[in-house]
Coordinates of C-alpha atoms and ligand atoms in Angstrom, one line a residue:
M1 CA 2.9 -25.3 -18.9
N2 CA 3.8 -22.0 -17.1
L3 CA 4.2 -19.1 -19.6
N4 CA 6.0 -17.1 -16.9
L5 CA 3.5 -14.2 -16.9
D6 CA 2.1 -14.8 -13.4
I7 CA -1.3 -15.8 -14.8
S8 CA -2.6 -18.9 -16.4
F9 CA -4.4 -19.3 -19.7
N10 CA -6.5 -22.2 -20.9
R11 CA -4.8 -24.9 -22.9
T12 CA -6.1 -23.8 -26.3
I13 CA -5.0 -20.2 -25.8
E14 CA -1.7 -21.3 -24.4
Q15 CA -1.1 -23.3 -27.6
L16 CA -2.0 -20.3 -29.8
I17 CA 0.6 -18.2 -27.8
L18 CA 3.2 -20.9 -28.2
N19 CA 2.5 -21.1 -31.9
E20 CA 3.0 -17.4 -32.2
L21 CA 6.4 -17.7 -30.3
R22 CA 7.4 -20.6 -32.5
S23 CA 6.7 -18.6 -35.7
A24 CA 8.9 -15.8 -34.4
H25 CA 11.7 -18.2 -33.4
H26 CA 14.2 -17.8 -36.3
S27 CA 16.0 -21.1 -36.1
N28 CA 15.8 -24.5 -37.7
E29 CA 16.8 -26.5 -34.6
P30 CA 13.9 -28.3 -33.0
I31 CA 13.0 -26.8 -29.7
T32 CA 10.6 -28.0 -26.9
D33 CA 7.8 -25.8 -25.6
A34 CA 9.6 -25.5 -22.2
S35 CA 12.8 -24.3 -23.8
L36 CA 10.9 -21.9 -26.0
V37 CA 9.2 -20.4 -22.9
H38 CA 12.5 -20.4 -21.0
R39 CA 14.2 -18.4 -23.8
T40 CA 11.4 -15.8 -24.1
S41 CA 11.5 -12.7 -22.0
K42 CA 8.3 -11.5 -20.3
T43 CA 8.1 -8.6 -22.7
R44 CA 8.3 -10.8 -25.8
M45 CA 5.8 -13.2 -24.2
L46 CA 3.4 -10.3 -23.6
G47 CA 3.9 -9.3 -27.3
A48 CA 2.8 -12.8 -28.3
V49 CA -0.3 -12.6 -26.0
G50 CA -1.2 -9.2 -27.6
K51 CA -0.8 -10.6 -31.0
V52 CA -3.1 -13.6 -30.3
A53 CA -5.7 -11.4 -28.6
A54 CA -5.4 -8.7 -31.3
L55 CA -4.9 -6.1 -28.7
P56 CA -2.0 -3.6 -28.3
A57 CA 0.6 -4.9 -25.7
F58 CA 2.3 -2.5 -23.3
P59 CA 5.1 -3.9 -21.0
S60 CA 4.7 -0.7 -18.9
V61 CA 1.5 1.3 -18.4
R62 CA 2.4 3.3 -15.4
G63 CA 2.9 6.4 -17.5
L64 CA -0.8 6.1 -18.7
V65 CA -2.4 5.9 -15.3
E66 CA -4.5 8.5 -13.5
L67 CA -4.2 7.3 -9.9
G68 CA -7.1 9.4 -8.7
F69 CA -9.4 7.5 -11.2
V70 CA -8.1 4.2 -10.1
R71 CA -8.7 5.1 -6.4
G72 CA -12.3 5.4 -7.2
C73 CA -12.5 1.7 -8.4
D74 CA -12.9 -1.4 -6.2
L75 CA -9.3 -2.3 -5.7
G76 CA -10.2 -5.7 -4.3
V77 CA -12.0 -6.7 -7.6
L78 CA -9.2 -5.2 -9.7
S79 CA -6.5 -7.2 -7.9
R80 CA -8.5 -10.4 -8.0
D81 CA -9.2 -10.3 -11.7
K82 CA -5.9 -8.6 -12.7
F83 CA -7.1 -5.6 -14.6
V84 CA -7.1 -1.9 -14.0
P85 CA -9.1 1.0 -15.6
L86 CA -6.3 3.5 -16.2
R87 CA -8.1 6.7 -17.1
R88 CA -11.2 8.1 -18.6
S89 CA -11.2 10.6 -21.5
E90 CA -14.4 11.8 -23.0
E91 CA -16.4 8.7 -23.8
Q92 CA -13.6 6.3 -23.4
I93 CA -12.2 4.2 -20.6
L94 CA -8.6 2.9 -21.1
V95 CA -8.4 -0.5 -19.4
A96 CA -5.2 -2.6 -18.9
V97 CA -5.7 -6.3 -18.6
A98 CA -3.3 -9.1 -17.8
N99 CA -5.5 -11.8 -19.3
P100 CA -7.5 -10.6 -22.4
W101 CA -9.7 -13.7 -22.3
N102 CA -11.0 -13.0 -18.8
Y103 CA -14.2 -10.9 -19.3
R104 CA -14.5 -9.6 -15.8
A105 CA -12.9 -6.3 -16.9
D106 CA -15.7 -5.9 -19.5
E107 CA -18.4 -6.8 -17.0
Y108 CA -17.0 -4.4 -14.4
C109 CA -16.7 -1.5 -16.8
A110 CA -20.1 -2.1 -18.3
A111 CA -21.6 -1.9 -14.8
H112 CA -19.6 1.1 -13.6
F113 CA -19.1 3.2 -16.7
P114 CA -22.2 2.3 -18.7
N115 CA -21.9 5.1 -21.3
A116 CA -18.2 4.7 -22.1
D117 CA -16.4 2.8 -24.8
L118 CA -13.9 0.3 -23.6
L119 CA -10.3 0.6 -25.0
K120 CA -8.4 -2.5 -23.9
I121 CA -4.7 -3.0 -23.8
V122 CA -2.7 -6.0 -22.5
T123 CA 0.1 -5.6 -19.9
L124 CA 2.0 -7.6 -17.4
A125 CA 0.3 -8.8 -14.2
S126 CA 3.1 -7.2 -12.2
E127 CA 2.3 -3.8 -13.7
I128 CA -1.3 -4.1 -12.7
S129 CA -0.6 -5.1 -9.1
G130 CA 2.0 -2.3 -9.0
I131 CA -0.6 0.3 -10.0
I132 CA -3.1 -1.1 -7.5
E133 CA -0.6 -0.9 -4.8
N134 CA 0.2 2.7 -5.7
A135 CA -3.4 3.6 -5.8
S136 CA -4.1 2.3 -2.3
S137 CA -3.4 5.0 0.2
S138 CA 0.2 6.2 0.4
S139 CA 0.4 7.3 4.1
G140 CA 0.0 4.0 6.0
P141 CA -2.3 1.3 5.1
S142 CA -6.0 2.1 4.7
R143 CA -8.9 0.0 5.9
A144 CA -8.9 -1.6 2.4
D145 CA -5.3 -2.6 2.8
L146 CA -5.9 -4.1 6.1
E147 CA -8.8 -6.1 4.7
A148 CA -6.5 -7.2 2.0
V149 CA -3.9 -8.7 4.2
E150 CA -5.2 -12.1 4.9
V151 CA -3.2 -14.7 6.7
D152 CA -2.9 -18.1 5.1
E153 CA -1.6 -21.1 6.7
Y154 CA 1.9 -22.1 5.4
S155 CA 1.7 -25.8 5.4
G156 CA -1.2 -28.1 4.5
D157 CA -1.3 -29.4 8.1
I158 CA -2.5 -26.2 9.6
P159 CA -6.3 -25.7 9.7
D160 CA -8.0 -22.8 8.0
F161 CA -7.5 -19.5 9.6
A162 CA -10.6 -17.4 10.2
V163 CA -9.4 -14.3 8.4
S164 CA -12.2 -11.8 8.6
R165 CA -12.9 -12.5 12.2
Q166 CA -9.2 -12.0 13.1
H167 CA -9.1 -8.7 11.3
E168 CA -11.8 -7.3 13.5
E169 CA -9.4 -7.7 16.4
P170 CA -7.1 -4.7 17.0
I171 CA -4.0 -6.8 17.3
A172 CA -4.6 -8.6 14.1
Q173 CA -5.3 -5.2 12.4
L174 CA -2.1 -3.8 13.8
V175 CA 0.0 -6.7 12.5
A176 CA -1.8 -6.6 9.2
A177 CA -1.1 -2.9 8.8
M178 CA 2.5 -3.4 9.6
V179 CA 2.9 -6.3 7.1
S180 CA 1.0 -4.6 4.3
D181 CA 2.9 -1.4 4.8
A182 CA 6.2 -3.2 4.6
I183 CA 5.1 -5.0 1.4
K184 CA 3.9 -1.8 -0.2
Q185 CA 7.2 0.0 0.6
R186 CA 9.1 -3.0 -0.7
A187 CA 10.9 -3.6 2.5
S188 CA 13.1 -6.6 2.8
D189 CA 12.7 -7.0 6.6
I190 CA 10.5 -5.9 9.5
H191 CA 12.1 -5.5 12.9
V192 CA 10.1 -5.5 16.1
K193 CA 12.1 -4.4 19.2
T194 CA 11.4 -3.8 22.8
D195 CA 13.5 -1.6 25.1
K196 CA 13.0 -0.3 28.6
L197 CA 10.2 2.2 27.8
S198 CA 8.8 1.4 24.4
C199 CA 8.2 -1.1 21.7
H200 CA 8.6 -0.2 18.1
Y201 CA 8.8 -1.6 14.6
C202 CA 10.8 -0.4 11.6
F203 CA 11.5 -1.6 8.0
R204 CA 14.7 -2.3 6.1
I205 CA 14.3 -0.7 2.6
D206 CA 17.0 -0.8 0.0
G207 CA 19.5 -1.8 2.7
D208 CA 18.7 0.9 5.3
L209 CA 16.6 0.7 8.4
G210 CA 13.8 3.3 8.3
T211 CA 12.0 5.4 10.9
H212 CA 10.6 3.7 14.1
V213 CA 6.9 3.3 14.5
E214 CA 6.0 3.3 18.2
V215 CA 3.6 0.7 19.6
P216 CA 2.1 0.9 23.1
L217 CA 4.4 -1.2 25.4
K218 CA 1.4 -3.0 26.9
L219 CA 0.7 -4.6 23.5
R220 CA 4.1 -6.1 23.3
N221 CA 3.1 -9.6 24.5
R222 CA -0.1 -9.5 22.5
I223 CA 1.7 -9.0 19.2
D224 CA 4.2 -11.7 20.1
A225 CA 1.4 -14.1 20.9
F226 CA -0.5 -13.2 17.7
L227 CA 2.6 -13.9 15.5
L228 CA 3.4 -17.2 17.3
N229 CA -0.3 -18.2 16.7
L230 CA 0.0 -17.5 13.1
M231 CA 2.7 -20.0 12.8
R232 CA 0.8 -22.5 15.0
L233 CA 3.9 -23.1 17.1
A234 CA 3.4 -25.5 19.9
P235 CA 3.5 -23.9 23.4
E236 CA 6.6 -25.9 24.4
E237 CA 8.4 -24.6 21.4
R238 CA 7.7 -21.1 22.4
S239 CA 8.9 -20.8 25.9
K240 CA 12.2 -22.5 26.6
R241 CA 14.4 -21.9 23.5
P242 CA 16.4 -18.6 23.2
G243 CA 15.6 -18.4 19.5
I244 CA 12.4 -19.3 17.6
S245 CA 12.1 -19.6 13.9
G246 CA 9.0 -20.0 11.8
R247 CA 7.2 -19.0 8.6
F248 CA 3.8 -17.9 7.5
T249 CA 2.3 -16.5 4.4
A250 CA 0.5 -13.2 4.1
S251 CA -1.7 -12.6 1.1
Y252 CA -1.5 -9.1 -0.3
Y253 CA -4.1 -8.2 -2.9
G254 CA -4.3 -11.9 -3.7
R255 CA -0.5 -12.2 -4.0
P256 CA 1.1 -14.6 -1.5
V257 CA 4.1 -13.2 0.3
G258 CA 6.1 -15.7 2.4
I259 CA 7.5 -14.4 5.6
R260 CA 10.3 -15.9 7.6
Y261 CA 10.1 -15.2 11.2
E262 CA 13.1 -15.2 13.6
R263 CA 12.9 -14.2 17.3
H264 CA 15.5 -14.1 20.0
R265 CA 15.3 -13.1 23.6
T266 CA 16.6 -9.7 24.8
F267 CA 17.1 -8.2 28.2
R268 CA 13.8 -6.3 27.9
G269 CA 11.7 -8.8 26.0
Y270 CA 12.5 -9.9 22.5
H271 CA 13.6 -8.9 19.0
V272 CA 11.7 -10.2 16.1
T273 CA 12.9 -10.1 12.5
M274 CA 10.6 -10.9 9.6
R275 CA 12.1 -11.4 6.2
L276 CA 9.7 -10.7 3.4
L277 CA 10.1 -13.3 0.6
D278 CA 8.1 -11.3 -1.9
K279 CA 7.9 -13.2 -5.2
A280 CA 7.5 -9.9 -7.0
H281 CA 11.2 -9.2 -6.3
F282 CA 12.3 -12.7 -7.3
E283 CA 12.1 -14.4 -10.7
A284 CA 15.1 -12.2 -11.6
R285 CA 16.7 -13.1 -14.9
L286 CA 20.3 -12.5 -16.0
G287 CA 20.6 -9.4 -18.1
M288 CA 17.3 -7.9 -17.1
G289 CA 16.2 -5.4 -14.4
T290 CA 18.4 -5.4 -11.4
L291 CA 20.7 -8.0 -13.0
A292 CA 21.3 -5.9 -16.2
F293 CA 25.1 -6.3 -16.0
D294 CA 27.3 -4.9 -18.7
E295 CA 27.6 -6.9 -21.9
G296 CA 31.2 -8.2 -21.3
T297 CA 30.4 -9.4 -17.7
L298 CA 27.1 -11.0 -18.8
F299 CA 28.8 -12.8 -21.7
A300 CA 31.6 -14.1 -19.4
L301 CA 29.0 -15.3 -17.0
E302 CA 27.0 -17.1 -19.6
K303 CA 30.2 -18.7 -21.0
A304 CA 31.1 -20.0 -17.5
L305 CA 27.6 -21.4 -17.2
A306 CA 28.0 -23.3 -20.5
I307 CA 31.0 -25.2 -19.2
P308 CA 29.7 -28.7 -18.4
S309 CA 31.5 -29.2 -15.1
G310 CA 33.2 -27.1 -12.6
I311 CA 32.5 -24.6 -9.8
I312 CA 31.1 -21.1 -10.2
V313 CA 31.4 -19.1 -6.9
M314 CA 29.4 -16.0 -6.0
S315 CA 30.8 -13.9 -3.2
G316 CA 29.7 -10.8 -1.3
P317 CA 28.4 -9.9 2.2
T318 CA 25.0 -10.7 3.5
G319 CA 22.4 -8.7 1.6
S320 CA 24.4 -8.3 -1.6
G321 CA 21.8 -10.2 -3.6
K322 CA 24.0 -13.3 -4.1
S323 CA 21.1 -15.7 -3.9
T324 CA 19.0 -13.7 -6.4
T325 CA 21.8 -13.9 -9.0
V326 CA 22.4 -17.6 -8.3
N327 CA 18.7 -18.3 -8.7
A328 CA 18.8 -16.4 -12.0
M329 CA 21.7 -18.6 -13.1
L330 CA 19.6 -21.7 -12.1
R331 CA 16.7 -20.3 -14.2
Q332 CA 19.1 -20.0 -17.1
L333 CA 20.4 -23.6 -16.6
N334 CA 16.9 -25.0 -16.0
R335 CA 16.1 -27.4 -18.8
P336 CA 13.8 -30.5 -18.6
E337 CA 16.7 -32.7 -19.6
D338 CA 18.9 -31.6 -16.6
N339 CA 18.5 -32.7 -13.0
I340 CA 19.1 -29.7 -10.8
L341 CA 19.3 -30.1 -7.0
T342 CA 19.8 -27.3 -4.4
L343 CA 20.7 -27.4 -0.8
E344 CA 19.7 -24.0 0.8
N345 CA 19.2 -22.5 4.2
P346 CA 16.4 -21.5 3.7
V347 CA 14.8 -22.0 0.3
E348 CA 13.8 -18.5 -0.8
D349 CA 12.8 -18.7 -4.4
E350 CA 11.3 -21.9 -5.8
I351 CA 11.9 -22.5 -9.5
E352 CA 9.6 -24.9 -11.3
G353 CA 11.5 -27.9 -12.4
V354 CA 14.3 -27.5 -9.9
T355 CA 14.4 -29.8 -6.8
H356 CA 15.0 -27.5 -3.8
C357 CA 16.0 -28.9 -0.4
D358 CA 16.3 -27.0 2.8
L359 CA 19.1 -27.5 5.2
R360 CA 17.6 -27.9 8.7
D361 CA 20.9 -27.9 10.5
S362 CA 24.6 -27.9 9.6
T363 CA 25.1 -31.6 10.4
E364 CA 22.8 -32.5 7.5
F365 CA 25.1 -30.9 5.0
K366 CA 27.5 -33.8 4.3
P367 CA 24.9 -36.6 4.2
M368 CA 22.6 -34.5 2.0
I369 CA 25.3 -33.8 -0.5
A370 CA 26.4 -37.5 -0.4
S371 CA 22.8 -38.4 -1.2
F372 CA 22.7 -35.8 -4.0
M373 CA 25.7 -37.4 -5.6
R374 CA 23.9 -40.7 -5.8
S375 CA 20.8 -39.0 -7.3
D376 CA 22.3 -38.5 -10.7
P377 CA 22.5 -34.7 -10.7
D378 CA 23.7 -32.4 -13.5
V379 CA 23.8 -29.2 -11.5
I380 CA 24.1 -28.8 -7.8
F381 CA 23.6 -25.5 -5.9
M382 CA 25.2 -25.7 -2.4
G383 CA 24.0 -22.7 -0.4
E384 CA 27.3 -21.7 1.0
V385 CA 30.9 -22.8 1.4
R386 CA 31.7 -22.0 5.0
D387 CA 34.2 -24.6 6.2
R388 CA 36.7 -27.2 5.0
E389 CA 34.0 -29.9 4.7
S390 CA 31.8 -27.9 2.4
A391 CA 34.7 -26.7 0.3
E392 CA 35.9 -30.3 -0.1
L393 CA 32.4 -31.5 -1.1
A394 CA 32.1 -28.8 -3.7
I395 CA 35.5 -29.6 -5.2
E396 CA 34.7 -33.3 -5.1
A397 CA 31.4 -32.8 -6.9
A398 CA 33.1 -30.7 -9.6
I399 CA 35.9 -33.2 -10.1
T400 CA 33.4 -36.0 -10.6
G401 CA 31.9 -34.1 -13.5
H402 CA 29.1 -31.9 -12.0
K403 CA 28.3 -28.3 -12.4
V404 CA 28.4 -26.7 -9.0
L405 CA 27.1 -23.3 -8.0
T406 CA 27.9 -21.9 -4.5
T407 CA 28.4 -18.8 -2.5
I408 CA 31.1 -17.6 -0.1
H409 CA 31.8 -14.6 2.1
T410 CA 34.8 -12.7 0.7
P411 CA 35.0 -9.0 -0.3
S412 CA 36.3 -9.6 -3.9
A413 CA 36.3 -12.3 -6.6
A414 CA 40.1 -12.8 -6.4
Q415 CA 39.9 -13.5 -2.7
I416 CA 37.7 -16.5 -3.4
I417 CA 40.8 -18.4 -4.5
E418 CA 42.6 -17.4 -1.2
R419 CA 39.6 -18.4 0.8
F420 CA 39.6 -21.9 -0.7
Q421 CA 43.3 -22.2 0.1
Q422 CA 42.7 -21.1 3.7
L423 CA 40.1 -23.8 4.0
G424 CA 42.9 -26.3 3.1
M425 CA 42.2 -27.0 -0.5
E426 CA 45.2 -27.7 -2.7
R427 CA 46.0 -25.2 -5.4
W428 CA 45.8 -27.6 -8.3
K429 CA 42.3 -28.8 -7.2
I430 CA 41.1 -25.2 -7.1
A431 CA 42.7 -24.4 -10.4
Q432 CA 41.2 -27.5 -12.0
T433 CA 37.7 -27.0 -10.8
L434 CA 37.0 -23.3 -10.4
K435 CA 35.6 -21.9 -13.7
A436 CA 34.5 -18.4 -12.5
A437 CA 34.9 -16.4 -9.4
C438 CA 32.3 -13.6 -9.0
A439 CA 31.7 -10.8 -6.5
Q440 CA 28.5 -8.8 -6.2
R441 CA 27.1 -5.8 -4.5
L442 CA 23.7 -4.0 -4.5
V443 CA 24.0 -0.3 -5.1
K444 CA 21.3 2.2 -4.2
L445 CA 20.0 4.2 -7.1
L446 CA 19.3 7.9 -6.9
C447 CA 15.7 9.1 -7.2
P448 CA 15.6 10.4 -10.8
V449 CA 13.1 13.1 -9.9
C450 CA 14.9 14.9 -7.1
K451 CA 18.6 14.0 -7.4
D452 CA 21.0 17.0 -6.9
R453 CA 23.3 18.0 -9.7
H454 CA 26.9 18.9 -8.8
E455 CA 29.7 20.2 -11.1
G456 CA 32.6 18.0 -10.4
V457 CA 33.6 15.9 -7.4
G458 CA 35.0 17.9 -4.4
E459 CA 38.7 17.9 -3.6
H460 CA 38.4 15.9 -0.3
E461 CA 36.4 13.1 -2.0
M462 CA 38.8 13.2 -5.0
R463 CA 41.7 12.4 -2.6
L464 CA 39.8 10.0 -0.3
F465 CA 38.6 7.8 -3.2
Q466 CA 41.7 8.3 -5.3
L467 CA 39.7 9.4 -8.4
P468 CA 41.5 10.3 -11.6
P469 CA 41.7 14.1 -12.3
E470 CA 38.9 14.2 -14.9
W471 CA 36.3 13.6 -12.1
A472 CA 37.0 17.2 -10.8
E473 CA 35.3 18.5 -13.9
R474 CA 32.6 15.8 -14.4
V475 CA 28.9 16.4 -13.6
V476 CA 27.9 14.1 -10.8
Y477 CA 24.6 13.7 -8.9
K478 CA 24.0 13.3 -5.2
Q479 CA 21.1 12.2 -3.0
N480 CA 18.6 15.0 -2.2
K481 CA 18.5 14.6 1.6
N482 CA 14.9 15.8 1.7
G483 CA 13.7 13.6 -1.1
C484 CA 10.4 14.0 -2.8
P485 CA 7.0 12.2 -2.9
E486 CA 8.3 9.8 -5.6
C487 CA 11.0 8.4 -3.4
Q488 CA 9.0 8.8 -0.2
G489 CA 11.5 11.3 1.1
R490 CA 14.5 8.9 0.9
G491 CA 16.3 10.4 -2.1
Y492 CA 17.0 6.9 -3.4
V493 CA 14.7 4.5 -5.3
G494 CA 15.6 0.8 -5.5
R495 CA 19.0 -0.8 -6.1
T496 CA 20.9 -2.4 -8.9
A497 CA 23.4 -5.3 -8.7
I498 CA 27.0 -4.8 -9.9
L499 CA 29.1 -7.8 -10.6
E500 CA 32.8 -8.6 -11.1
I501 CA 33.7 -11.8 -12.7
L502 CA 37.1 -13.6 -13.0
P503 CA 36.7 -16.4 -15.6
I504 CA 39.4 -19.0 -15.1
S505 CA 40.5 -20.2 -18.5
P506 CA 42.4 -23.6 -18.8
A507 CA 45.6 -21.6 -19.4
L508 CA 45.1 -19.5 -16.3
G509 CA 44.2 -22.5 -14.2
D510 CA 47.4 -24.2 -15.4
A511 CA 49.6 -21.2 -14.5
M512 CA 47.8 -21.1 -11.1
S513 CA 48.3 -24.8 -10.3
K514 CA 52.0 -24.5 -11.1
G515 CA 52.3 -21.7 -8.6
D516 CA 53.3 -19.1 -11.2
L517 CA 50.5 -16.7 -10.4
T518 CA 49.2 -15.4 -7.1
P519 CA 45.4 -14.7 -6.9
Y520 CA 46.3 -10.9 -7.2
E521 CA 48.4 -11.4 -10.4
L522 CA 45.7 -13.6 -11.8
E523 CA 43.2 -10.9 -11.3
Q524 CA 45.5 -8.3 -13.0
R525 CA 46.0 -10.7 -15.9
V526 CA 42.2 -11.3 -16.4
R527 CA 41.5 -7.6 -16.3
R528 CA 44.3 -6.9 -18.8
D529 CA 43.4 -9.8 -21.2
T530 CA 39.6 -9.4 -21.1
G531 CA 38.9 -5.8 -20.1
L532 CA 36.2 -7.0 -17.7
P533 CA 35.3 -4.3 -15.1
S534 CA 36.0 -4.6 -11.4
L535 CA 33.4 -3.8 -8.8
R536 CA 34.9 -0.3 -8.4
E537 CA 34.9 0.3 -12.1
N538 CA 31.2 -0.9 -12.3
G539 CA 30.4 1.5 -9.4
L540 CA 32.2 4.4 -11.1
K541 CA 30.2 3.7 -14.3
L542 CA 27.0 4.1 -12.3
L543 CA 28.3 7.3 -10.9
R544 CA 29.3 8.6 -14.4
E545 CA 25.8 7.8 -15.6
G546 CA 24.3 9.8 -12.8
R547 CA 22.5 6.8 -11.4
T548 CA 24.1 6.7 -8.0
D549 CA 26.4 8.8 -5.7
L550 CA 29.7 8.2 -4.0
E551 CA 27.9 7.9 -0.6
A552 CA 25.9 4.9 -1.8
L553 CA 29.0 3.4 -3.4
R554 CA 31.2 3.7 -0.4
K555 CA 28.5 2.0 1.8
V556 CA 29.0 -1.2 -0.1
L557 CA 32.5 -1.0 -1.6
D558 CA 35.9 -0.1 -0.4
M559 CA 36.3 2.9 -2.6
T560 CA 39.6 4.1 -1.1
V561 CA 41.6 1.4 -3.0
P562 CA 42.2 2.3 -6.6
G563 CA 42.1 -0.4 -9.3
Ligands
LIG601 ZN1 12.9 11.8 -5.0

């Protein structure tokens, strides 16, 4: 059993934790261990661990930490054994542990702080790795960081990689520094580019490309060769093809981070993009963290998920976090009694209990779905509807009684219906099968430490974004262009998802299939009847709360259209 805390306990302790959860579960209906775990948030799970261990449980301990103190500890040991001494006061050491039954923390503290009492608290493994990452040097990776980036083989067929020996080589060290820095800064991608006079790399963080780091041009081919070696690509695969794809895994303080590699030829050499598939950013759940949608939207989404058959479509441009939300939906639907199959390109976030399949090329789509349909599925996730064939397959699967999740590229939820029509689907089929059309964006959040306060929105912006008059008086915040140490000079910290949803009720579907309603009218009617917010309204809510600014909103939304 996986208790969803990123650590494992022994069977007896696990049972004690489950008993604790069961006693707090106020319901008479019988529930399996798996469902119980599934319905429990990490915070509540942590509470149960604390109770069983008779230790106080803190979901967040970052406010308690003295980074200077942590820096003096052996970060390698801390990350391996998932504990962190937070601070020292008088004769006491405050230690946060992820697993209270692992006594390494006690041994370490007894050896290093022999005269101090130990005050132990329990926290999440992610909190501990977060603190260790922060405690490691903040300006570029240190020697310790470099040592920490080990390169594992991705598939079992690849022989062991001699990690420490590789790290003594300058190129290995350079690549390790680049990768560990990207992970630490929570980048989504690393770009390596060559032009006439130089070679550089840069990171994409919260949707924006950051500053270039120059690399001596003469090292260009060495870096290239090193990366290709990591993936053990055969020489014939390297030379001829214009594009090369691969994967490898980097281990960052014991945490595996999958890296998807893509390279294409350019006039001056090559352009490499490495997408970081950092598990720490996945495992998102509906209603929590980035996906903390407003109550009405969340309820409408959960209601759509509860309908036994039909299509739920998520739209938005690349990088709008569609797949994160779909994966959170799959987590919600994931029950041992249901057979869930996915067809993705590529598989990014593996969920235990879900059968993930990767689409190797587009010709496989139809035969794979045909095979899925014979595999007794309950839920199917089809990566993307991009053409008539995939639209037909999605509708066919829904008509024959399956729950289908998919994604599509359209700017708004209402346009999903139009898109299906453009792909040649009959209206009545869309009306009969579509249960919810959703659109999502990721909006950058202002750094809470350095954001700038402004009295009212300026006249030009008022007109440009057609804001109602009250915004001229309202306090709004804007990005501090210089930033602060907290946001590493960016003025923004992280992003949050906003979602608009159009639930298609049987009555609406009926009106639509008769041709009484255009998609636009349908949208208006849903908004009027349900009060569910549009993307724009969701965005303005974040602005009102001082969590983002107009600049960040207009980057991801057409704010010039009122509604
Ligand atoms: Zn800041």
